[in-house]
Amino acid sequence: MKKLDSKVNIIPIIAKSDAISKSELTKFKIKITSELVSNGVQIYQFPTDDETVAEINSTMNGHLPFAVVGSTEEVKIGNKMVKARQYPWGTVQVENENHCDFVKLREMLVRVNMEDLREQTHTRHYELYRRCKLEEMGFKDTDPDCKPFSLQETYEAKRNEFMGELQKKEEEMRQMFVQRVKEKESELKEAEKELHEKFDRLKKLHQDEKKKLEDKRKSLDDELNNFKQKRTAADLLQSQAQQAGGSTTLKRDKERKK
């Protein structure tokens, strides 16, 4: 609660107040109020500067913290259905002011002091939050000598400082980008060089294989020509032998006839 009192409006309540007796509840409220004061917790006090609500708010401030009872069950009391808690020893009605402070709490928050709660939230808590955030960013309404100075000048100085840092980061990013581009270009050139070298090796290998095939083809052509020449010569010799054999046979036939 000490951490929250500078950020929100704190209205203390005692939940499940039907668990203790009236006399114990009064002592408990006094004890809670004493502990809040001793720990420096600032709770929301209903305003008493407006004459129209000063009396009721002053009275309600004396009822803090509110003792409330909640229930979602409806019980028939007389001819009406009311929100209540049913116990063996009796019924506790949520909206009965003799049983708990729920009605008082609702009246104070919703009907009487809603506008003041909104104003306190804006003028006190939000402005305090805004002031702390501005001080964290370096904006102060006094200089080191505790003399007031223009917030516009502080804003311009901070803006110029921020723009300078932004330009510095942009330059660093630009240099980093250029460096990465150069590294990438170097990698691409190296890869292109390796690719050309590989292409030259494959081209040379292809030329060597082609030359070997041409030499082998030439050798086969020479062997084929030699074979054809030998075959022609053999055919010629065979033809001559056949002709010579035919002449000898004719000669022998003539000699027999004689």
Short mmCIF file of C-alpha atoms in Angstrom, two decimals:
data_model
loop_
_atom_site.label_atom_id
_atom_site.label_comp_id
_atom_site.label_asym_id
_atom_site.label_seq_id
_atom_site.Cartn_x
_atom_site.Cartn_y
_atom_site.Cartn_z
CA MET A 1 0.00 0.00 0.00
CA LYS A 2 2.94 2.32 0.64
CA LYS A 3 4.08 1.79 -2.96
CA LEU A 4 0.57 2.31 -4.30
CA ASP A 5 -0.54 5.46 -2.44
CA SER A 6 1.38 7.73 -4.85
CA LYS A 7 -0.12 6.02 -7.90
CA VAL A 8 -3.80 5.39 -7.08
CA ASN A 9 -6.51 6.48 -4.66
CA ILE A 10 -6.51 3.98 -1.81
CA ILE A 11 -9.79 3.32 0.00
CA PRO A 12 -9.28 0.57 2.61
CA ILE A 13 -12.04 -1.96 3.21
CA ILE A 14 -12.53 -4.96 5.47
CA ALA A 15 -13.82 -7.92 3.48
CA LYS A 16 -16.02 -10.65 5.00
CA SER A 17 -16.78 -8.39 7.93
CA ASP A 18 -19.62 -10.71 9.00
CA ALA A 19 -16.95 -13.04 10.41
CA ILE A 20 -16.47 -10.85 13.51
CA SER A 21 -18.77 -9.16 15.98
CA LYS A 22 -19.63 -5.46 16.08
CA SER A 23 -17.37 -4.72 19.03
CA GLU A 24 -14.45 -6.61 17.47
CA LEU A 25 -15.07 -4.81 14.18
CA THR A 26 -14.81 -1.40 15.85
CA LYS A 27 -11.50 -2.34 17.49
CA PHE A 28 -10.26 -3.79 14.19
CA LYS A 29 -11.02 -0.54 12.35
CA ILE A 30 -9.12 1.46 14.97
CA LYS A 31 -6.15 -0.90 14.71
CA ILE A 32 -6.07 -0.69 10.90
CA THR A 33 -6.27 3.11 10.95
CA SER A 34 -3.46 3.26 13.51
CA GLU A 35 -1.23 0.98 11.41
CA LEU A 36 -1.87 3.02 8.26
CA VAL A 37 -0.90 6.23 10.04
CA SER A 38 2.18 4.73 11.70
CA ASN A 39 3.42 3.38 8.35
CA GLY A 40 2.82 6.64 6.53
CA VAL A 41 0.27 5.23 4.08
CA GLN A 42 -1.82 8.02 2.60
CA ILE A 43 -5.37 6.85 1.96
CA TYR A 44 -8.04 8.71 0.04
CA GLN A 45 -10.02 11.10 2.26
CA PHE A 46 -13.44 12.23 1.09
CA PRO A 47 -13.27 16.01 0.47
CA THR A 48 -14.90 18.34 2.98
CA ASP A 49 -14.25 21.68 1.24
CA ASP A 50 -17.56 21.58 -0.66
CA GLU A 51 -20.46 22.63 1.59
CA THR A 52 -22.96 20.40 -0.24
CA VAL A 53 -21.10 17.20 0.64
CA ALA A 54 -18.92 18.34 3.53
CA GLU A 55 -21.17 16.92 6.25
CA ILE A 56 -21.72 13.47 4.70
CA ASN A 57 -18.07 13.15 3.66
CA SER A 58 -16.87 14.10 7.11
CA THR A 59 -19.14 11.44 8.58
CA MET A 60 -17.98 8.81 6.06
CA ASN A 61 -14.32 9.58 6.77
CA GLY A 62 -15.07 8.43 10.30
CA HIS A 63 -16.31 5.08 8.99
CA LEU A 64 -13.05 4.24 7.21
CA PRO A 65 -12.10 1.49 6.61
CA PHE A 66 -15.46 0.26 5.32
CA ALA A 67 -16.57 -3.16 6.49
CA VAL A 68 -18.32 -4.92 3.61
CA VAL A 69 -20.01 -8.23 2.86
CA GLY A 70 -20.50 -9.58 -0.65
CA SER A 71 -22.83 -12.20 -2.06
CA THR A 72 -24.20 -13.38 -5.42
CA GLU A 73 -27.07 -15.30 -3.86
CA GLU A 74 -30.55 -13.85 -3.44
CA VAL A 75 -32.65 -14.56 -0.35
CA LYS A 76 -36.30 -13.70 0.14
CA ILE A 77 -36.74 -11.24 3.01
CA GLY A 78 -40.38 -10.34 3.50
CA ASN A 79 -41.77 -9.71 0.04
CA LYS A 80 -38.43 -8.83 -1.64
CA MET A 81 -35.47 -10.77 -2.99
CA VAL A 82 -32.22 -9.29 -1.71
CA LYS A 83 -28.51 -10.12 -1.94
CA ALA A 84 -27.60 -11.83 1.30
CA ARG A 85 -25.64 -14.55 3.02
CA GLN A 86 -27.62 -17.26 4.75
CA TYR A 87 -26.23 -18.70 7.99
CA PRO A 88 -27.70 -21.11 10.56
CA TRP A 89 -27.80 -18.25 13.05
CA GLY A 90 -29.37 -15.70 10.69
CA THR A 91 -29.16 -13.75 7.43
CA VAL A 92 -26.64 -11.03 6.55
CA GLN A 93 -28.04 -8.58 3.97
CA VAL A 94 -25.50 -6.92 1.68
CA GLU A 95 -27.49 -3.69 1.27
CA ASN A 96 -28.58 -3.37 4.91
CA GLU A 97 -26.54 -0.58 6.57
CA ASN A 98 -27.08 -2.22 9.95
CA HIS A 99 -25.26 -5.33 8.70
CA CYS A 100 -22.36 -3.85 6.69
CA ASP A 101 -20.97 -0.69 5.00
CA PHE A 102 -21.54 -1.78 1.38
CA VAL A 103 -24.21 0.85 0.72
CA LYS A 104 -22.03 3.59 2.25
CA LEU A 105 -19.08 2.54 0.06
CA ARG A 106 -21.24 2.52 -3.09
CA GLU A 107 -22.75 5.91 -2.32
CA MET A 108 -19.37 7.49 -1.66
CA LEU A 109 -17.69 6.10 -4.77
CA VAL A 110 -20.40 6.18 -7.39
CA ARG A 111 -22.78 8.97 -6.45
CA VAL A 112 -21.01 11.50 -4.23
CA ASN A 113 -17.28 11.55 -4.95
CA MET A 114 -16.80 10.06 -8.42
CA GLU A 115 -15.76 13.40 -9.95
CA ASP A 116 -13.34 14.13 -7.10
CA LEU A 117 -11.77 10.68 -7.54
CA ARG A 118 -11.23 11.39 -11.23
CA GLU A 119 -9.78 14.81 -10.49
CA GLN A 120 -7.45 13.45 -7.82
CA THR A 121 -6.27 10.75 -10.21
CA HIS A 122 -5.49 13.35 -12.89
CA THR A 123 -4.16 16.30 -10.88
CA ARG A 124 -2.22 14.35 -8.27
CA HIS A 125 -1.34 10.83 -9.33
CA TYR A 126 -0.96 11.32 -13.08
CA GLU A 127 0.93 14.59 -12.71
CA LEU A 128 3.25 12.99 -10.14
CA TYR A 129 3.83 10.06 -12.51
CA ARG A 130 4.43 12.49 -15.40
CA ARG A 131 6.87 14.56 -13.33
CA CYS A 132 8.85 11.45 -12.30
CA LYS A 133 9.05 10.24 -15.89
CA LEU A 134 10.23 13.64 -17.12
CA GLU A 135 12.88 13.75 -14.40
CA GLU A 136 14.05 10.25 -15.44
CA MET A 137 14.42 11.59 -18.99
CA GLY A 138 16.43 14.54 -17.70
CA PHE A 139 13.72 17.21 -17.75
CA LYS A 140 13.68 19.34 -14.62
CA ASP A 141 12.14 22.70 -13.84
CA THR A 142 15.24 23.83 -11.92
CA ASP A 143 18.94 23.98 -12.72
CA PRO A 144 21.72 22.59 -10.47
CA ASP A 145 21.56 25.81 -8.44
CA CYS A 146 17.83 25.21 -7.79
CA LYS A 147 16.89 28.17 -9.95
CA PRO A 148 13.90 27.86 -12.29
CA PHE A 149 14.57 27.86 -16.03
CA SER A 150 12.66 27.31 -19.25
CA LEU A 151 11.39 23.80 -19.92
CA GLN A 152 11.38 24.66 -23.63
CA GLU A 153 15.14 25.21 -23.53
CA THR A 154 15.60 21.87 -21.78
CA TYR A 155 13.41 20.22 -24.39
CA GLU A 156 15.40 21.75 -27.24
CA ALA A 157 18.68 20.70 -25.63
CA LYS A 158 17.45 17.15 -25.10
CA ARG A 159 16.06 17.05 -28.61
CA ASN A 160 19.39 18.20 -30.09
CA GLU A 161 21.21 15.63 -27.96
CA PHE A 162 18.85 12.90 -29.09
CA MET A 163 19.17 13.92 -32.75
CA GLY A 164 22.96 13.89 -32.40
CA GLU A 165 22.88 10.38 -30.96
CA LEU A 166 20.46 9.33 -33.69
CA GLN A 167 22.73 10.66 -36.43
CA LYS A 168 25.69 8.93 -34.80
CA LYS A 169 23.82 5.62 -34.76
CA GLU A 170 22.73 6.15 -38.37
CA GLU A 171 26.36 6.74 -39.38
CA GLU A 172 27.47 3.63 -37.49
CA MET A 173 24.76 1.60 -39.19
CA ARG A 174 25.73 3.03 -42.58
CA GLN A 175 29.40 2.16 -42.03
CA MET A 176 28.42 -1.31 -40.88
CA PHE A 177 26.23 -1.72 -43.97
CA VAL A 178 29.04 -0.57 -46.28
CA GLN A 179 31.47 -2.94 -44.55
CA ARG A 180 29.08 -5.85 -44.95
CA VAL A 181 28.52 -4.99 -48.61
CA LYS A 182 32.28 -4.96 -49.19
CA GLU A 183 32.66 -8.29 -47.42
CA LYS A 184 29.84 -9.74 -49.51
CA GLU A 185 31.38 -8.41 -52.72
CA SER A 186 34.73 -9.92 -51.75
CA GLU A 187 33.03 -13.27 -51.07
CA LEU A 188 31.23 -13.11 -54.43
CA LYS A 189 34.43 -12.24 -56.27
CA GLU A 190 36.24 -15.12 -54.59
CA ALA A 191 33.41 -17.47 -55.50
CA GLU A 192 33.44 -16.16 -59.09
CA LYS A 193 37.20 -16.70 -59.29
CA GLU A 194 36.86 -20.26 -58.04
CA LEU A 195 34.05 -20.85 -60.54
CA HIS A 196 36.22 -19.56 -63.43
CA GLU A 197 39.13 -21.74 -62.32
CA LYS A 198 36.84 -24.76 -62.17
CA PHE A 199 35.46 -23.92 -65.61
CA ASP A 200 38.99 -23.62 -67.04
CA ARG A 201 39.95 -26.99 -65.54
CA LEU A 202 36.87 -28.64 -66.97
CA LYS A 203 37.47 -26.98 -70.34
CA LYS A 204 41.08 -28.19 -70.44
CA LEU A 205 40.00 -31.67 -69.37
CA HIS A 206 37.39 -31.65 -72.13
CA GLN A 207 39.97 -30.60 -74.72
CA ASP A 208 42.38 -33.34 -73.58
CA GLU A 209 39.65 -35.96 -73.76
CA LYS A 210 38.61 -34.68 -77.18
CA LYS A 211 42.21 -34.86 -78.43
CA LYS A 212 42.57 -38.41 -77.12
CA LEU A 213 39.36 -39.41 -78.88
CA GLU A 214 40.56 -37.81 -82.14
CA ASP A 215 43.92 -39.59 -81.89
CA LYS A 216 42.18 -42.88 -81.22
CA ARG A 217 39.79 -42.29 -84.09
CA LYS A 218 42.72 -41.51 -86.43
CA SER A 219 44.48 -44.67 -85.28
CA LEU A 220 41.35 -46.72 -85.94
CA ASP A 221 40.97 -45.12 -89.39
CA ASP A 222 44.59 -46.03 -90.24
CA GLU A 223 44.06 -49.62 -89.07
CA LEU A 224 40.86 -49.80 -91.11
CA ASN A 225 42.63 -48.52 -94.24
CA ASN A 226 45.46 -51.02 -93.75
CA PHE A 227 42.92 -53.78 -93.30
CA LYS A 228 41.12 -52.75 -96.49
CA GLN A 229 44.41 -52.67 -98.41
CA LYS A 230 45.39 -56.12 -97.14
CA ARG A 231 41.92 -57.45 -97.95
CA THR A 232 42.12 -56.03 -101.51
CA ALA A 233 45.53 -57.57 -102.00
CA ALA A 234 44.30 -60.93 -100.71
CA ASP A 235 41.29 -60.80 -102.99
CA LEU A 236 43.54 -59.99 -105.92
CA LEU A 237 45.90 -62.89 -105.16
CA GLN A 238 42.98 -65.25 -104.76
CA SER A 239 41.57 -64.14 -108.13
CA GLN A 240 44.93 -64.61 -109.82
CA ALA A 241 45.28 -68.05 -108.26
CA GLN A 242 41.86 -69.05 -109.48
CA GLN A 243 42.67 -67.85 -113.00
CA ALA A 244 45.93 -69.74 -112.98
CA GLY A 245 44.20 -72.90 -111.78
CA GLY A 246 41.61 -72.67 -114.58
CA SER A 247 44.32 -72.39 -117.31
CA THR A 248 46.11 -75.49 -116.02
CA THR A 249 42.89 -77.52 -116.09
CA LEU A 250 42.18 -76.54 -119.73
CA LYS A 251 45.70 -77.52 -120.74
CA ARG A 252 45.38 -80.93 -119.21
CA ASP A 253 42.04 -81.54 -120.93
CA LYS A 254 43.57 -80.71 -124.30
CA GLU A 255 46.47 -83.08 -123.69
CA ARG A 256 44.07 -85.92 -122.82
CA LYS A 257 42.06 -85.43 -125.96
CA LYS A 258 45.19 -85.74 -128.07
#
